[in-house]
mmCIF file of C-alpha atoms in Angstrom:
data_model
loop_
_atom_site.group_PDB
_atom_site.id
_atom_site.type_symbol
_atom_site.label_atom_id
_atom_site.label_comp_id
_atom_site.label_asym_id
_atom_site.label_seq_id
_atom_site.Cartn_x
_atom_site.Cartn_y
_atom_site.Cartn_z
ATOM 1 C CA UNK A 1 -19.272 6.996 -11.974
ATOM 2 C CA UNK A 2 -21.647 4.074 -11.776
ATOM 3 C CA UNK A 3 -22.180 1.952 -8.803
ATOM 4 C CA UNK A 4 -20.379 -1.043 -10.549
ATOM 5 C CA UNK A 5 -17.487 1.119 -11.520
ATOM 6 C CA UNK A 6 -17.155 2.385 -7.876
ATOM 7 C CA UNK A 7 -17.304 -1.368 -6.649
ATOM 8 C CA UNK A 8 -14.461 -2.070 -9.014
ATOM 9 C CA UNK A 9 -12.486 0.895 -7.667
ATOM 10 C CA UNK A 10 -12.975 -0.335 -4.201
ATOM 11 C CA UNK A 11 -11.675 -3.798 -5.153
ATOM 12 C CA UNK A 12 -8.678 -2.339 -7.012
ATOM 13 C CA UNK A 13 -7.602 0.183 -4.235
ATOM 14 C CA UNK A 14 -8.583 -1.365 -0.905
ATOM 15 C CA UNK A 15 -5.355 -2.836 -0.084
ATOM 16 C CA UNK A 16 -3.461 0.410 -0.996
ATOM 17 C CA UNK A 17 -5.779 2.473 1.100
ATOM 18 C CA UNK A 18 -5.494 0.095 4.072
ATOM 19 C CA UNK A 19 -1.637 0.157 3.793
ATOM 20 C CA UNK A 20 -1.649 3.910 3.929
ATOM 21 C CA UNK A 21 -3.957 4.062 6.919
ATOM 22 C CA UNK A 22 -2.079 1.241 8.711
ATOM 23 C CA UNK A 23 1.280 2.885 8.392
ATOM 24 C CA UNK A 24 -0.173 6.126 9.619
ATOM 25 C CA UNK A 25 -2.206 5.039 12.710
ATOM 26 C CA UNK A 26 -0.332 1.717 13.502
ATOM 27 C CA UNK A 27 -3.646 0.033 14.628
ATOM 28 C CA UNK A 28 -5.156 -2.516 12.211
ATOM 29 C CA UNK A 29 -8.746 -2.031 13.555
ATOM 30 C CA UNK A 30 -8.552 1.655 13.252
ATOM 31 C CA UNK A 31 -6.885 1.330 9.811
ATOM 32 C CA UNK A 32 -10.060 -0.759 8.729
ATOM 33 C CA UNK A 33 -12.354 2.000 9.959
ATOM 34 C CA UNK A 34 -10.550 4.588 8.144
ATOM 35 C CA UNK A 35 -10.544 2.618 4.848
ATOM 36 C CA UNK A 36 -14.385 2.489 5.286
ATOM 37 C CA UNK A 37 -14.501 6.221 6.000
ATOM 38 C CA UNK A 38 -12.255 6.859 2.942
ATOM 39 C CA UNK A 39 -14.355 5.035 0.610
ATOM 40 C CA UNK A 40 -17.644 6.374 1.940
ATOM 41 C CA UNK A 41 -16.188 9.853 1.457
ATOM 42 C CA UNK A 42 -15.074 8.961 -1.985
ATOM 43 C CA UNK A 43 -18.491 7.501 -2.850
ATOM 44 C CA UNK A 44 -20.233 10.714 -1.657
ATOM 45 C CA UNK A 45 -17.780 12.898 -3.739
ATOM 46 C CA UNK A 46 -17.261 10.548 -6.779
ATOM 47 C CA UNK A 47 -18.404 13.140 -9.270
ATOM 48 C CA UNK A 48 -15.360 15.336 -8.336
ATOM 49 C CA UNK A 49 -12.855 12.698 -9.480
ATOM 50 C CA UNK A 50 -11.801 12.081 -13.055
ATOM 51 C CA UNK A 51 -10.612 8.579 -14.089
ATOM 52 C CA UNK A 52 -7.093 9.738 -14.565
ATOM 53 C CA UNK A 53 -6.700 10.938 -10.921
ATOM 54 C CA UNK A 54 -8.406 8.177 -8.977
ATOM 55 C CA UNK A 55 -5.467 6.716 -7.295
ATOM 56 C CA UNK A 56 -3.905 9.929 -5.965
ATOM 57 C CA UNK A 57 -7.392 11.292 -5.145
ATOM 58 C CA UNK A 58 -8.152 8.147 -2.988
ATOM 59 C CA UNK A 59 -4.656 8.286 -1.284
ATOM 60 C CA UNK A 60 -5.191 11.942 -0.406
ATOM 61 C CA UNK A 61 -8.554 11.195 1.178
ATOM 62 C CA UNK A 62 -6.998 8.353 3.093
ATOM 63 C CA UNK A 63 -4.150 10.449 4.410
ATOM 64 C CA UNK A 64 -6.427 13.121 5.330
ATOM 65 C CA UNK A 65 -8.707 10.758 7.236
ATOM 66 C CA UNK A 66 -5.790 9.230 9.064
ATOM 67 C CA UNK A 67 -4.475 12.771 10.009
ATOM 68 C CA UNK A 68 -7.816 13.841 11.220
ATOM 69 C CA UNK A 69 -7.988 10.759 13.340
ATOM 70 C CA UNK A 70 -4.478 11.383 14.837
ATOM 71 C CA UNK A 71 -5.209 15.087 15.681
ATOM 72 C CA UNK A 72 -8.689 14.191 17.165
ATOM 73 C CA UNK A 73 -9.243 15.139 20.765
ATOM 74 C CA UNK A 74 -11.208 11.833 21.290
ATOM 75 C CA UNK A 75 -8.223 9.815 20.150
ATOM 76 C CA UNK A 76 -5.802 11.672 22.602
ATOM 77 C CA UNK A 77 -8.264 11.005 25.313
ATOM 78 C CA UNK A 78 -9.085 7.379 24.621
ATOM 79 C CA UNK A 79 -5.887 5.991 22.981
ATOM 80 C CA UNK A 80 -6.355 2.247 22.368
ATOM 81 C CA UNK A 81 -2.641 1.678 23.317
ATOM 82 C CA UNK A 82 -3.110 3.463 26.580
ATOM 83 C CA UNK A 83 -0.194 5.809 25.760
ATOM 84 C CA UNK A 84 -0.130 9.388 26.799
ATOM 85 C CA UNK A 85 1.260 12.011 24.430
ATOM 86 C CA UNK A 86 4.634 11.836 26.287
ATOM 87 C CA UNK A 87 4.862 7.966 25.710
ATOM 88 C CA UNK A 88 3.986 8.172 22.022
ATOM 89 C CA UNK A 89 6.568 7.468 19.350
ATOM 90 C CA UNK A 90 7.826 10.690 17.805
ATOM 91 C CA UNK A 91 6.881 11.216 14.136
ATOM 92 C CA UNK A 92 9.717 10.679 11.740
ATOM 93 C CA UNK A 93 11.523 13.770 10.557
ATOM 94 C CA UNK A 94 11.311 15.108 7.045
ATOM 95 C CA UNK A 95 14.837 14.005 6.416
ATOM 96 C CA UNK A 96 13.931 10.421 7.398
ATOM 97 C CA UNK A 97 10.956 10.388 5.247
ATOM 98 C CA UNK A 98 12.891 11.799 2.338
ATOM 99 C CA UNK A 99 15.607 9.171 2.857
ATOM 100 C CA UNK A 100 12.873 6.435 3.020
ATOM 101 C CA UNK A 101 11.346 7.682 -0.220
ATOM 102 C CA UNK A 102 14.628 7.601 -1.989
ATOM 103 C CA UNK A 103 15.414 4.132 -0.696
ATOM 104 C CA UNK A 104 11.891 2.900 -2.003
ATOM 105 C CA UNK A 105 12.752 4.438 -5.362
ATOM 106 C CA UNK A 106 16.036 2.525 -5.500
ATOM 107 C CA UNK A 107 14.338 -0.654 -4.570
ATOM 108 C CA UNK A 108 11.686 -0.123 -7.109
ATOM 109 C CA UNK A 109 14.409 0.479 -9.739
ATOM 110 C CA UNK A 110 16.173 -2.773 -8.687
ATOM 111 C CA UNK A 111 12.821 -4.739 -9.011
ATOM 112 C CA UNK A 112 12.284 -3.269 -12.481
ATOM 113 C CA UNK A 113 15.719 -4.126 -13.448
ATOM 114 C CA UNK A 114 15.197 -7.871 -12.882
ATOM 115 C CA UNK A 115 15.142 -10.134 -15.905
ATOM 116 C CA UNK A 116 12.440 -12.677 -16.663
ATOM 117 C CA UNK A 117 11.111 -14.824 -15.255
ATOM 118 C CA UNK A 118 11.383 -12.768 -12.090
ATOM 119 C CA UNK A 119 10.476 -9.392 -13.359
ATOM 120 C CA UNK A 120 6.780 -9.780 -14.007
ATOM 121 C CA UNK A 121 6.230 -11.832 -10.819
ATOM 122 C CA UNK A 122 8.215 -9.241 -8.719
ATOM 123 C CA UNK A 123 6.357 -6.238 -10.152
ATOM 124 C CA UNK A 124 3.038 -7.879 -9.379
ATOM 125 C CA UNK A 125 3.954 -9.072 -5.889
ATOM 126 C CA UNK A 126 6.086 -6.202 -4.522
ATOM 127 C CA UNK A 127 4.889 -3.182 -6.415
ATOM 128 C CA UNK A 128 1.283 -3.964 -7.117
ATOM 129 C CA UNK A 129 0.837 -6.076 -3.881
ATOM 130 C CA UNK A 130 -1.009 -8.892 -5.739
ATOM 131 C CA UNK A 131 -1.362 -12.261 -3.886
ATOM 132 C CA UNK A 132 0.531 -15.240 -5.218
ATOM 133 C CA UNK A 133 -2.652 -16.996 -6.429
ATOM 134 C CA UNK A 134 -3.647 -14.064 -8.497
ATOM 135 C CA UNK A 135 -0.243 -13.629 -10.109
ATOM 136 C CA UNK A 136 -0.241 -17.333 -10.952
ATOM 137 C CA UNK A 137 -3.694 -16.959 -12.636
ATOM 138 C CA UNK A 138 -2.666 -13.907 -14.501
ATOM 139 C CA UNK A 139 0.614 -15.237 -15.706
ATOM 140 C CA UNK A 140 -0.747 -18.730 -16.212
ATOM 141 C CA UNK A 141 1.931 -20.373 -14.055
ATOM 142 C CA UNK A 142 1.576 -22.888 -11.211
ATOM 143 C CA UNK A 143 1.450 -21.114 -7.920
ATOM 144 C CA UNK A 144 4.452 -23.273 -6.756
ATOM 145 C CA UNK A 145 6.487 -21.806 -9.630
ATOM 146 C CA UNK A 146 5.392 -18.346 -8.727
ATOM 147 C CA UNK A 147 6.545 -18.994 -5.003
ATOM 148 C CA UNK A 148 9.882 -20.195 -6.380
ATOM 149 C CA UNK A 149 10.436 -17.339 -8.681
ATOM 150 C CA UNK A 150 9.618 -14.922 -5.875
ATOM 151 C CA UNK A 151 12.053 -16.657 -3.495
ATOM 152 C CA UNK A 152 14.828 -16.288 -6.164
ATOM 153 C CA UNK A 153 13.911 -12.770 -6.939
ATOM 154 C CA UNK A 154 14.101 -11.998 -3.237
ATOM 155 C CA UNK A 155 17.551 -13.481 -3.062
ATOM 156 C CA UNK A 156 18.758 -11.475 -6.179
ATOM 157 C CA UNK A 157 17.184 -8.311 -4.602
ATOM 158 C CA UNK A 158 18.938 -8.914 -1.377
ATOM 159 C CA UNK A 159 22.239 -9.415 -3.109
ATOM 160 C CA UNK A 160 21.928 -6.201 -5.065
ATOM 161 C CA UNK A 161 20.801 -4.360 -1.977
ATOM 162 C CA UNK A 162 23.850 -5.528 0.020
ATOM 163 C CA UNK A 163 26.122 -4.507 -2.845
ATOM 164 C CA UNK A 164 24.466 -1.112 -3.080
ATOM 165 C CA UNK A 165 24.622 -0.408 0.736
ATOM 166 C CA UNK A 166 20.844 -0.140 1.139
#
C-alpha cells in the first residue's frame, strides 16, 4: 500500500474509528489518542491487510486498542473521570448488546426502505456518516435541500419506529 493510498484510507475511515473508540472509552480526548494509535499500528502493519478487508481490519485494531486501554493498570490508577472501579458504569450485558445490534439492523432496514428523495440522503448521512455539505456536493443538491430532506426523512423514520415499537 502506497503512502497516498494510506492517507486516503485514513480520510475514509477516521470518523468510523473515532466513533468506535469514543463509544468504548467514553472520553473524546482518549478516543482521539486511540485513533492515532490505531492508524499508527495500521501503517506499521499495512502489508498484512488486503484491500477487501480494510474496514474490518481497522475496526478490529481500534477495538483492541480501546480494550487494551480499558484494561491497563495506568488507566485504573489515573482515571480522568476520578472514578474508582466501584463507581464505574457496568459494561452492558451480552443480551443488551445483541438487542442493540438487532435494533440497529432494523433501523438500517427502515432507512434503506425509504423512497427518493430521502433514500440517498439518509444512507449517506445516517449510515455512511457524511456531513451535509459533502452530501449536497455528491448529489448536486443545495445544502438547504439536503437539510430539508433529512428533516423529513427523520420524521418518516420516527413514525415507522413508533409504529414498529422500537
